[in-house]
mmCIF file of C-alpha atoms in Angstrom:
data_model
loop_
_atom_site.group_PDB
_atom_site.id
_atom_site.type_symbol
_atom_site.label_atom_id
_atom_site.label_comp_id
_atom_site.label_asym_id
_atom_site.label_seq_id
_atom_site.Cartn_x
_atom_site.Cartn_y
_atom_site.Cartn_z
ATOM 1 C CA UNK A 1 -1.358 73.525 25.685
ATOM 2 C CA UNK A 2 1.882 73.565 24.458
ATOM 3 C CA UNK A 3 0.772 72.779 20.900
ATOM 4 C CA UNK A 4 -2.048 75.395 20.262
ATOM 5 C CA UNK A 5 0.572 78.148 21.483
ATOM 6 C CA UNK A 6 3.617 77.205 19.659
ATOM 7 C CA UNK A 7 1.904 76.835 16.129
ATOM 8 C CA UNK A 8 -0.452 80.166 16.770
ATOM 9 C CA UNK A 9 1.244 83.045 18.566
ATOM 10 C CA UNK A 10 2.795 84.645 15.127
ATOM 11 C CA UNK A 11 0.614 85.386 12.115
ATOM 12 C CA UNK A 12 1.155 82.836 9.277
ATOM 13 C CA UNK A 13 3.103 84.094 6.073
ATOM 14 C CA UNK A 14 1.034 83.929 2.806
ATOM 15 C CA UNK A 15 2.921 81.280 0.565
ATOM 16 C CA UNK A 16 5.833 82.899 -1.739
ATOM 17 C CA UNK A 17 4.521 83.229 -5.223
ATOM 18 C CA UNK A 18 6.316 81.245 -7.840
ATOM 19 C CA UNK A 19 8.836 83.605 -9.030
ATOM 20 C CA UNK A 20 9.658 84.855 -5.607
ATOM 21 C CA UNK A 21 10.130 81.022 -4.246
ATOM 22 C CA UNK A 22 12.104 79.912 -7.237
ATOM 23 C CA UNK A 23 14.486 83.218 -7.089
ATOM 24 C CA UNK A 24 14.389 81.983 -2.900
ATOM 25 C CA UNK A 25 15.106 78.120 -3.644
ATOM 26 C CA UNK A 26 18.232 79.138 -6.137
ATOM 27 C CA UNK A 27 20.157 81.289 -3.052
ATOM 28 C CA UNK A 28 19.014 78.511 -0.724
ATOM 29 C CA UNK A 29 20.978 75.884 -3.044
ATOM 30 C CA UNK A 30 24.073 78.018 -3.390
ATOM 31 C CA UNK A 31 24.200 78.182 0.211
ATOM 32 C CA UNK A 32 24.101 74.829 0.945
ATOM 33 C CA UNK A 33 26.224 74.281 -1.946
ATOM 34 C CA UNK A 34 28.942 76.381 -0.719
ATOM 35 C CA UNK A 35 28.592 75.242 2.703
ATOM 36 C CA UNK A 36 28.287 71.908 2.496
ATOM 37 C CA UNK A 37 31.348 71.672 -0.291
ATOM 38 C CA UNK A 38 33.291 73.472 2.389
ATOM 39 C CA UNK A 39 32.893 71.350 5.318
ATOM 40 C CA UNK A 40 32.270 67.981 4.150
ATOM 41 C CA UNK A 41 34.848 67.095 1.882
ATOM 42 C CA UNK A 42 36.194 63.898 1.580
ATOM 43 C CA UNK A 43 35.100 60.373 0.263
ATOM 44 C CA UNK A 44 31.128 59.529 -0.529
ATOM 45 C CA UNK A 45 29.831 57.980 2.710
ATOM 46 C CA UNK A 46 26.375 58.817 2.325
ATOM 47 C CA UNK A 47 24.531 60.303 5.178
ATOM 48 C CA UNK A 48 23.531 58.379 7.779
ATOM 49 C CA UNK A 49 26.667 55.327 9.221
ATOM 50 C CA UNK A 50 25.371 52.439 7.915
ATOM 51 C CA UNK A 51 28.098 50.253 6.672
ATOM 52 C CA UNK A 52 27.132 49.927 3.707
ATOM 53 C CA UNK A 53 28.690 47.160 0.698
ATOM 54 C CA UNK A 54 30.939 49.129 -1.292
ATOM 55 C CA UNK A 55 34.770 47.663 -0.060
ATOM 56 C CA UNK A 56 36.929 50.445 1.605
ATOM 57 C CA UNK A 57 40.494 50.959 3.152
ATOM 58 C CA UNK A 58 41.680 48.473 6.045
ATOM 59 C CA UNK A 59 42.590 49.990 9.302
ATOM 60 C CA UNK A 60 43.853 48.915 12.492
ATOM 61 C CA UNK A 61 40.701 47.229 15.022
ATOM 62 C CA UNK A 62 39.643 48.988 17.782
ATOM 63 C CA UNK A 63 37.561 48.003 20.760
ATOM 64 C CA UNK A 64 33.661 47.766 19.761
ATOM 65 C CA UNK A 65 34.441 46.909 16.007
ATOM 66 C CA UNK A 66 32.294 44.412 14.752
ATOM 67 C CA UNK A 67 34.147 41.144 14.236
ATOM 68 C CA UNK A 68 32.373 40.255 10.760
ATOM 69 C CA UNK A 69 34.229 42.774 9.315
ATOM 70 C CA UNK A 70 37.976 41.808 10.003
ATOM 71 C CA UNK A 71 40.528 42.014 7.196
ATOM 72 C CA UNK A 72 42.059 38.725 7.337
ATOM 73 C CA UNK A 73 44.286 38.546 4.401
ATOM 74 C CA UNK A 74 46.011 42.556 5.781
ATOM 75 C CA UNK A 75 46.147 40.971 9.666
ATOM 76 C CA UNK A 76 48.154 37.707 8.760
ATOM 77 C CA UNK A 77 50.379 40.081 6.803
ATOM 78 C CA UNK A 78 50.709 42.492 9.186
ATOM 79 C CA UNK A 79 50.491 40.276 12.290
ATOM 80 C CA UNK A 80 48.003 43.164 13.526
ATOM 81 C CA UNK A 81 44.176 42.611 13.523
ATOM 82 C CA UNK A 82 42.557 45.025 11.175
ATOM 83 C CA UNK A 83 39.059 45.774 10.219
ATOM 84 C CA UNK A 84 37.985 46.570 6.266
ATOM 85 C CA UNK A 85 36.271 50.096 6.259
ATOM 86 C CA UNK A 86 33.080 50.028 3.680
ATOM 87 C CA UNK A 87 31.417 53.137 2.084
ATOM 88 C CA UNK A 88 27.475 53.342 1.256
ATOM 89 C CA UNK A 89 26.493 52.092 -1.258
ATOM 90 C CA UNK A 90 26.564 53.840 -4.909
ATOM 91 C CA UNK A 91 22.647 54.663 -6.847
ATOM 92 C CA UNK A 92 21.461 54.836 -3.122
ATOM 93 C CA UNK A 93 17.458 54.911 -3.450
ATOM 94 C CA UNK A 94 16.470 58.262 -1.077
ATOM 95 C CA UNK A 95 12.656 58.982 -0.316
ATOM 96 C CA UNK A 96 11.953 62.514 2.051
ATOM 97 C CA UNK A 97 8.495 62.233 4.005
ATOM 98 C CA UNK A 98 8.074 65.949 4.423
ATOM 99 C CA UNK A 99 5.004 67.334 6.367
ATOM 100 C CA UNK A 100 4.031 70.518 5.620
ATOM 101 C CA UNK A 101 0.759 70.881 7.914
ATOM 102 C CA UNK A 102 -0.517 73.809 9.208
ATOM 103 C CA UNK A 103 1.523 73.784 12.272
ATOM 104 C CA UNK A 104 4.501 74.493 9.888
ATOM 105 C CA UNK A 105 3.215 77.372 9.007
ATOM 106 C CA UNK A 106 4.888 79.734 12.110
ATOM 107 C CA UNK A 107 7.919 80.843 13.176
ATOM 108 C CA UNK A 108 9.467 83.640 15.282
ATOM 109 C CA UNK A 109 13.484 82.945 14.669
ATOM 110 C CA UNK A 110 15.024 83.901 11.501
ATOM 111 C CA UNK A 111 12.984 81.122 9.964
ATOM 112 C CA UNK A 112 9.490 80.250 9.505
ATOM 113 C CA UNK A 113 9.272 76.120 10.062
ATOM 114 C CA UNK A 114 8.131 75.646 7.169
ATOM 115 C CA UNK A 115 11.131 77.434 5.404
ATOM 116 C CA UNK A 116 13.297 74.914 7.686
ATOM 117 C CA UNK A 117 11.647 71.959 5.785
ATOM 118 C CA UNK A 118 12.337 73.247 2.329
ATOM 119 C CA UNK A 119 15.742 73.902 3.308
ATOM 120 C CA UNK A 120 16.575 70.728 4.961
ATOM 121 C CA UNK A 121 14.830 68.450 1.667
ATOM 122 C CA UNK A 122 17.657 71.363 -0.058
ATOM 123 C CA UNK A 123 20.374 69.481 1.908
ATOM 124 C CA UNK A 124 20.049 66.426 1.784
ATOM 125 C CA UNK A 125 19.526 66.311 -1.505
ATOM 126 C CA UNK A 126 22.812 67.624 -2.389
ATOM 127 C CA UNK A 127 24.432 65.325 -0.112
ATOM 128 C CA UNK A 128 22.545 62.367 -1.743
ATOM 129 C CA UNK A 129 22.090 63.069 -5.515
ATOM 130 C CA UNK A 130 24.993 62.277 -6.739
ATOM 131 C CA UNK A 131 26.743 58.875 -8.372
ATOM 132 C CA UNK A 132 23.253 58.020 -9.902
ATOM 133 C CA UNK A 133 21.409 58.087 -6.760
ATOM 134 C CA UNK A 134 17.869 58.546 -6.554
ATOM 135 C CA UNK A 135 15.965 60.909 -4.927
ATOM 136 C CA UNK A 136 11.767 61.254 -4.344
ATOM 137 C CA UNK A 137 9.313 62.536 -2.110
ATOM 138 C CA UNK A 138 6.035 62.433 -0.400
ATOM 139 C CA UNK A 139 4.566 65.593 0.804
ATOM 140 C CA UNK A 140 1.521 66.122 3.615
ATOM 141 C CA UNK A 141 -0.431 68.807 4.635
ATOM 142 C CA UNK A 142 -3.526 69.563 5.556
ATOM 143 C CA UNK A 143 -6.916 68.263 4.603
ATOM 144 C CA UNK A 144 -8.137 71.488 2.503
ATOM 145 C CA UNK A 145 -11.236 72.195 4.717
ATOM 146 C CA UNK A 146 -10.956 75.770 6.663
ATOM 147 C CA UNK A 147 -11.360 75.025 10.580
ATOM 148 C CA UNK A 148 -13.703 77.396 11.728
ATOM 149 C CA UNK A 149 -12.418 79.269 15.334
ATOM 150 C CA UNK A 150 -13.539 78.012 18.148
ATOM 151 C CA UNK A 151 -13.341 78.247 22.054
ATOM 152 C CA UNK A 152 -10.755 75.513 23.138
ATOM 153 C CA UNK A 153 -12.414 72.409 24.208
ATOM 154 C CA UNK A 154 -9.856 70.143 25.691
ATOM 155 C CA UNK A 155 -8.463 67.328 23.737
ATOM 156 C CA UNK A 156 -7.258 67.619 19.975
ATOM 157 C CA UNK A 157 -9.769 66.030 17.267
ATOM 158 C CA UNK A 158 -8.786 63.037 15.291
ATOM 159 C CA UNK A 159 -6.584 63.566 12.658
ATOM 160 C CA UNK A 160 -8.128 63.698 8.883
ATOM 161 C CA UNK A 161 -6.683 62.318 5.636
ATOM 162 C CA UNK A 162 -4.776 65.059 4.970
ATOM 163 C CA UNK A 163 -3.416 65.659 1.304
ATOM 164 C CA UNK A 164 -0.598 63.522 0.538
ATOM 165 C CA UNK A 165 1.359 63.996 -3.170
ATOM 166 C CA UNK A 166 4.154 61.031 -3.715
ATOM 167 C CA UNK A 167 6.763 63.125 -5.919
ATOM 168 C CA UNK A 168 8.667 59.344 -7.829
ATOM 169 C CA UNK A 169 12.247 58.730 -7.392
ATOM 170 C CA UNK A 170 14.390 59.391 -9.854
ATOM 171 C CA UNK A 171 18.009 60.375 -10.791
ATOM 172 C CA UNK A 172 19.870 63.413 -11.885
ATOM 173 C CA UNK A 173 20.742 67.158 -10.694
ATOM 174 C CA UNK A 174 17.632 68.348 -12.942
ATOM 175 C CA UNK A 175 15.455 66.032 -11.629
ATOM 176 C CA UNK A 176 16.268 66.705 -7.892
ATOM 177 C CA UNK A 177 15.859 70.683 -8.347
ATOM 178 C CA UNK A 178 12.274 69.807 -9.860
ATOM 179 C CA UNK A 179 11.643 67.684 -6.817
ATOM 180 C CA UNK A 180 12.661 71.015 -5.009
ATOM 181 C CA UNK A 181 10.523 72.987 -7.292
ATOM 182 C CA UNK A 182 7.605 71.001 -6.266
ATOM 183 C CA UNK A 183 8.390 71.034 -2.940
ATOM 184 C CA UNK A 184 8.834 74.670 -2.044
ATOM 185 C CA UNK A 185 5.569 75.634 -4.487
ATOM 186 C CA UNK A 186 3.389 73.213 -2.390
ATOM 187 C CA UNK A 187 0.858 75.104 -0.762
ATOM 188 C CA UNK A 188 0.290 74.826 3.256
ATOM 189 C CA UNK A 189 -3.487 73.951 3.144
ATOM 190 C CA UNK A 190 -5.676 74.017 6.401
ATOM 191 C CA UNK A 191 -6.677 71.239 8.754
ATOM 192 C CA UNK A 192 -5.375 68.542 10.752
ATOM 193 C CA UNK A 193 -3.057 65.883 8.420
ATOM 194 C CA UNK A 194 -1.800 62.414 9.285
ATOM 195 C CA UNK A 195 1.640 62.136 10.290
ATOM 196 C CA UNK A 196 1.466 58.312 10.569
ATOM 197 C CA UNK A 197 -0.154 58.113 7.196
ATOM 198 C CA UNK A 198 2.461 60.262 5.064
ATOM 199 C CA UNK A 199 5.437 57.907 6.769
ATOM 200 C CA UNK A 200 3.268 54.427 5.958
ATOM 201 C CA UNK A 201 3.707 55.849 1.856
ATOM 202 C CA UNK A 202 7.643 55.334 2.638
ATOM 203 C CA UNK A 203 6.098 51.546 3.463
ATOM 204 C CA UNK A 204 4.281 50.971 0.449
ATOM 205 C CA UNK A 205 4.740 49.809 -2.340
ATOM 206 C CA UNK A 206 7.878 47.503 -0.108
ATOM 207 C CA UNK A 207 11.464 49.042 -1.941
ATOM 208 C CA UNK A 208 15.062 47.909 -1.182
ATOM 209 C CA UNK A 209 16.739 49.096 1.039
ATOM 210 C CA UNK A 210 17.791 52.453 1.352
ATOM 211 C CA UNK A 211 17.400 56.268 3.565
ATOM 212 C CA UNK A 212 14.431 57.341 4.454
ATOM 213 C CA UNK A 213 14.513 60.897 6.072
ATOM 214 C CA UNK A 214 11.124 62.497 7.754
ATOM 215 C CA UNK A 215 11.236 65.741 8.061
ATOM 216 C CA UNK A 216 8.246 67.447 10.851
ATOM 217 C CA UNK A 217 7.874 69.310 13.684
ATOM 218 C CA UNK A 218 6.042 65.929 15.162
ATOM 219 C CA UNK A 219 3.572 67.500 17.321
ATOM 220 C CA UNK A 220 1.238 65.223 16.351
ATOM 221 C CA UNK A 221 0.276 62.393 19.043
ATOM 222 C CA UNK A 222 3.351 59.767 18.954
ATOM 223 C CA UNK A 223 1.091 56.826 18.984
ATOM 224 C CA UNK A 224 -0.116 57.920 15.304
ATOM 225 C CA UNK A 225 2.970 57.603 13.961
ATOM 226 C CA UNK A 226 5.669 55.574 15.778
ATOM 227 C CA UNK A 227 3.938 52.296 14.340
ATOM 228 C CA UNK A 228 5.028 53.550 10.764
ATOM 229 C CA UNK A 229 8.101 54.829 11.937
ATOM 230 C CA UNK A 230 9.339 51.517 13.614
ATOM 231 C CA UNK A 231 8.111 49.511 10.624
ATOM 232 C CA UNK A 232 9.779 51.895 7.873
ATOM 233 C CA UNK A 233 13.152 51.623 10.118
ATOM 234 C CA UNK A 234 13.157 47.487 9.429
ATOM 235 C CA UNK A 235 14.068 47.931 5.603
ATOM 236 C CA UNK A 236 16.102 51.603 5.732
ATOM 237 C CA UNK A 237 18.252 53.893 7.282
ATOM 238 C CA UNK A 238 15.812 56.271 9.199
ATOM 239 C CA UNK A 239 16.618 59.903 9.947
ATOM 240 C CA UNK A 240 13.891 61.758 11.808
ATOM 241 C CA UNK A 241 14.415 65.726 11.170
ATOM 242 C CA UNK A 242 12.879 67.406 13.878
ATOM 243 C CA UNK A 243 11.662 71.504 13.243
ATOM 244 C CA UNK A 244 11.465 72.898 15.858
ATOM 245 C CA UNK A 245 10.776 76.946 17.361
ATOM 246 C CA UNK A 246 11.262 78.815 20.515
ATOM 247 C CA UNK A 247 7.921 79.912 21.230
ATOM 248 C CA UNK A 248 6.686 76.088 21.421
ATOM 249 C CA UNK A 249 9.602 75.454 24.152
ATOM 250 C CA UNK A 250 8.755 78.487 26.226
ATOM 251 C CA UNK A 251 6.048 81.457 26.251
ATOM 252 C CA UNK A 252 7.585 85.263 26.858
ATOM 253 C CA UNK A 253 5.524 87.316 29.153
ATOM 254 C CA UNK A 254 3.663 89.978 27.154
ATOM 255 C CA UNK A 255 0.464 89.921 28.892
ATOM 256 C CA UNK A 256 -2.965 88.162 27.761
ATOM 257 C CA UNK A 257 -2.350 86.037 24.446
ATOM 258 C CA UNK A 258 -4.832 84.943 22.109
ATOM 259 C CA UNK A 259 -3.626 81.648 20.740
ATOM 260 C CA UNK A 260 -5.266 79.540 17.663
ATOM 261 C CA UNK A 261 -4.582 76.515 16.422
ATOM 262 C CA UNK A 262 -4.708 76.482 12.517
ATOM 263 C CA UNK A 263 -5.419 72.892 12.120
ATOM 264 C CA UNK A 264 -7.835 72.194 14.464
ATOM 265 C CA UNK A 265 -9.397 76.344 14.958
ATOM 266 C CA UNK A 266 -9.265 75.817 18.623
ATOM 267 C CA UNK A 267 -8.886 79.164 19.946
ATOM 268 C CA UNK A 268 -7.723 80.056 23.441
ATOM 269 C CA UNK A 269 -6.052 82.983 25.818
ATOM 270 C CA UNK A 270 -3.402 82.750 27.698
ATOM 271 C CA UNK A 271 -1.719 85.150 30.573
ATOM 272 C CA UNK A 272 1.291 84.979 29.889
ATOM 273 C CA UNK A 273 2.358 87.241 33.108
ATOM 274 C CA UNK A 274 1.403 84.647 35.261
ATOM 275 C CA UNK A 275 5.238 82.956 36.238
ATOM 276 C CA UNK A 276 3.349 79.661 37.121
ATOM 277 C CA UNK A 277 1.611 79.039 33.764
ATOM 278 C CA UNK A 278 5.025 79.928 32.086
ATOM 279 C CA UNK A 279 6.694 77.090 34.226
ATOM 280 C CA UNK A 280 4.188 74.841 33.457
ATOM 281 C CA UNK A 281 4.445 75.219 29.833
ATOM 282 C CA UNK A 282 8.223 75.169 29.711
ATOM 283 C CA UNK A 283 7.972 71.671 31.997
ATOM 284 C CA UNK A 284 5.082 70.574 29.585
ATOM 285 C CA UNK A 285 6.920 71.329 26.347
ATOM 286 C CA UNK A 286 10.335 70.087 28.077
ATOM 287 C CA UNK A 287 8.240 66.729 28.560
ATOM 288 C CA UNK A 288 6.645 66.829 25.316
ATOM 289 C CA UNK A 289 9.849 66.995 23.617
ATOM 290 C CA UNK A 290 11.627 64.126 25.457
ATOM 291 C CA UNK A 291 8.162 61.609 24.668
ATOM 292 C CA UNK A 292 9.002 62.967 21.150
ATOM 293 C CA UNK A 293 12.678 62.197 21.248
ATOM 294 C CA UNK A 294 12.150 58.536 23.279
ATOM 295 C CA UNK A 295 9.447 57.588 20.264
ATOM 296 C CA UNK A 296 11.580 58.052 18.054
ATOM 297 C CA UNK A 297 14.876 56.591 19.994
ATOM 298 C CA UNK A 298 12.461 53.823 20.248
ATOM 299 C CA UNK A 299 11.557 53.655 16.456
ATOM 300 C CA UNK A 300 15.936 53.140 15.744
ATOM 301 C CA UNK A 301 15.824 56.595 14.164
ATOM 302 C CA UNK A 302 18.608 59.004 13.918
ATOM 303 C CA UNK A 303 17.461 62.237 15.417
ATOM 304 C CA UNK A 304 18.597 65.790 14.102
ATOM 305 C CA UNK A 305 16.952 68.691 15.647
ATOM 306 C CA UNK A 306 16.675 72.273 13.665
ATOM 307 C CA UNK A 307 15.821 75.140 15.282
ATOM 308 C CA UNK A 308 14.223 78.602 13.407
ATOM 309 C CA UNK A 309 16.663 80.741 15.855
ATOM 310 C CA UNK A 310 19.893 79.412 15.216
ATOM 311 C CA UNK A 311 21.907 78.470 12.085
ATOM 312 C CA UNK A 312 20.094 75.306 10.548
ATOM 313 C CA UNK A 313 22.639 74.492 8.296
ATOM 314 C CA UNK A 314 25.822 74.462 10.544
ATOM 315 C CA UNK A 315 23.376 72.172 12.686
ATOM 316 C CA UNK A 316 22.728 70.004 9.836
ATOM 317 C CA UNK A 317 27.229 69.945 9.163
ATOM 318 C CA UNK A 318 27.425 68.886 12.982
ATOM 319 C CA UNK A 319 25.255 66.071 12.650
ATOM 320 C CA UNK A 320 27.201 64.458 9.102
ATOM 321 C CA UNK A 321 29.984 65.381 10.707
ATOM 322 C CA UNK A 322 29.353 62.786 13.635
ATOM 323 C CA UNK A 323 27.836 60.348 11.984
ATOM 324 C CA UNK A 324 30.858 60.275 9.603
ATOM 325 C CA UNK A 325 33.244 60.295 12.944
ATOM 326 C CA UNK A 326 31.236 57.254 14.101
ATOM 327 C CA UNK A 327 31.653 55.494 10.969
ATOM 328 C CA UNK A 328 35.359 55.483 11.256
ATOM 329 C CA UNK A 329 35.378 54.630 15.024
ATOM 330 C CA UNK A 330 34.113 51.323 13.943
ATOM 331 C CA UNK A 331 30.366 52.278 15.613
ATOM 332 C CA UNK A 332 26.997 52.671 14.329
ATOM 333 C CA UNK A 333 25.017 54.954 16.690
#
């Protein structure tokens, strides 16, 4: 229930045409350019707190430190134990698993979901293209075939192929705005996708390690995709980027809605004036989103959650932010 109304209660946006999405992707890079610059100054780090290689500055130890990284030769010469700080590693390999399924089509904040995709893959690229690092991507949506409407039926149907594009990794400013290019001209195509099969490309071919960030609204069933997750999370950093919107946390009460689901063409109605069915979507979504967020607590991901109603991007500065403040309190998580 709580799927087929949060992807179907707003009338999808045509895709932007080229001009209008490349004029659209240049503010949305000054933006995060100017933001970003702002707030996260400071020494590379990377973005997630792995520990990284590259040899730091020595500070004092602190409770929960690990051991294996004690400064010996500054603690006998300071009679104080200290622990050697270490920075992520420079040409950092970064691959995006972005899913851009027909559930990301919607939105009734400031931002369709979909627009929260392109603008998150705008992020973290800028935080991770830089030093020589290398940035690709692999891109899902939906299988191509038009799902005819239909009168809901109870139980969503297995999930097709999809149509996957693996954009290669490479390095460079240029090279990461034509990854962005790519990415925001990719057209949303109807039908159900694979989640679990757009994270297993991150799997193969087998690279070293690295950050993998997937970015989704991952309303798609968790057992179809928390294999891949966990196994992607034993050779890189994994941050999970979850989209979210309102309307798929709670329904407003405007009478009898007609709901569809563009992936599947389930179509149902729904009275929203009834208080009871509200409650039980809001507990339904509310438990929906906690399976989502214990998968993927399960899978060692970092979790970020954007919302279309609030201000993605300061979100997004919150999150570094932390994971920067762990890094210096000597923790991981």
């Amino acid at each position: 229930m709580a799927r087929a109304a949060a992807v179907t209660s707003s009338t999808p946006r045509p895709a932007p045409v080229p001009d209008r999405s490349e004029a659209v992707l240049s503010r949305l890079q000054l933006l995060v350019t100017r933001k970003l610059d702002g707030l996260l100054q400071g020494d590379y780090a990377g973005l997630l707190p792995g520990p990284g290689s590259e040899a730091g500055e020595s500070r004092e130890y602190r409770p929960g430190d690990d051991v294996r990284r004690m400064d010996w030769p500054v603690t006998a010469r300071t009679t104080t134990p200290h622990v050697r700080r270490t920075v992520a590693d420079r040409e950092l390999e970064t691959w995006l698993a972005l899913d851009l399924s027909a559930s990301l089509d919607f939105g009734t904040g400031q931002w369709l979901k979909r627009e929260v995709v392109v603008a998150a893959a705008a992020a973290i690229t800028h935080l991770t293209v830089r030093g020589g690092n290398r940035i690709g991507a692999v891109i899902g949506t939906g299988s191509g075939a038009p799902a005819p409407a239909r009168r809901w039926r109870g139980g969503p149907p297995p999930a097709g192929p999809g149509v996957l594009t693996r954009l290669p990794a490479r390095s460079g400013r240029k090279e990461a705005q034509g990854l962005l290019r790519a990415v925001a001209g990719t057209a949303i195509q109807p039908g159900r996708g694979d989640l679990g099969a757009l994270i297993e490309m991150l799997n193969r071919p087998p690279r070293r390690r690295g950050v993998a960030v997937v970015v989704s609204d991952f309303l798609a069933p968790a057992e179809q995709w928390s294999r891949p997750m966990r196994k992607l999370r034993v050779r890189h950093d994994v941050l999970a980027i979850e989209v979210v919107d309102p309307r798929e946390l709670e329904l407003p009460d405007v009478g009898v809605l007609p709901v569809v689901d563009p992936e599947s063409g389930e179509l149902h109605e729904v009275q929203t004036a009834d208080p009871r069915l509200r409650q039980r979507y809001a507990e339904a979504a509310a438990a929906q989103r906690a399976a989502i967020a214990a998968a993927l607590r399960g899978a060692g991901a970092a979790h970020l959650r954007l919302r279309t109603d609030r201000d993605w991007l300061l979100d997004m500065v919150r999150f570094v932010a932390a994971q920067r403040h762990a890094r210096t309190r000597g923790t991981t998580r």
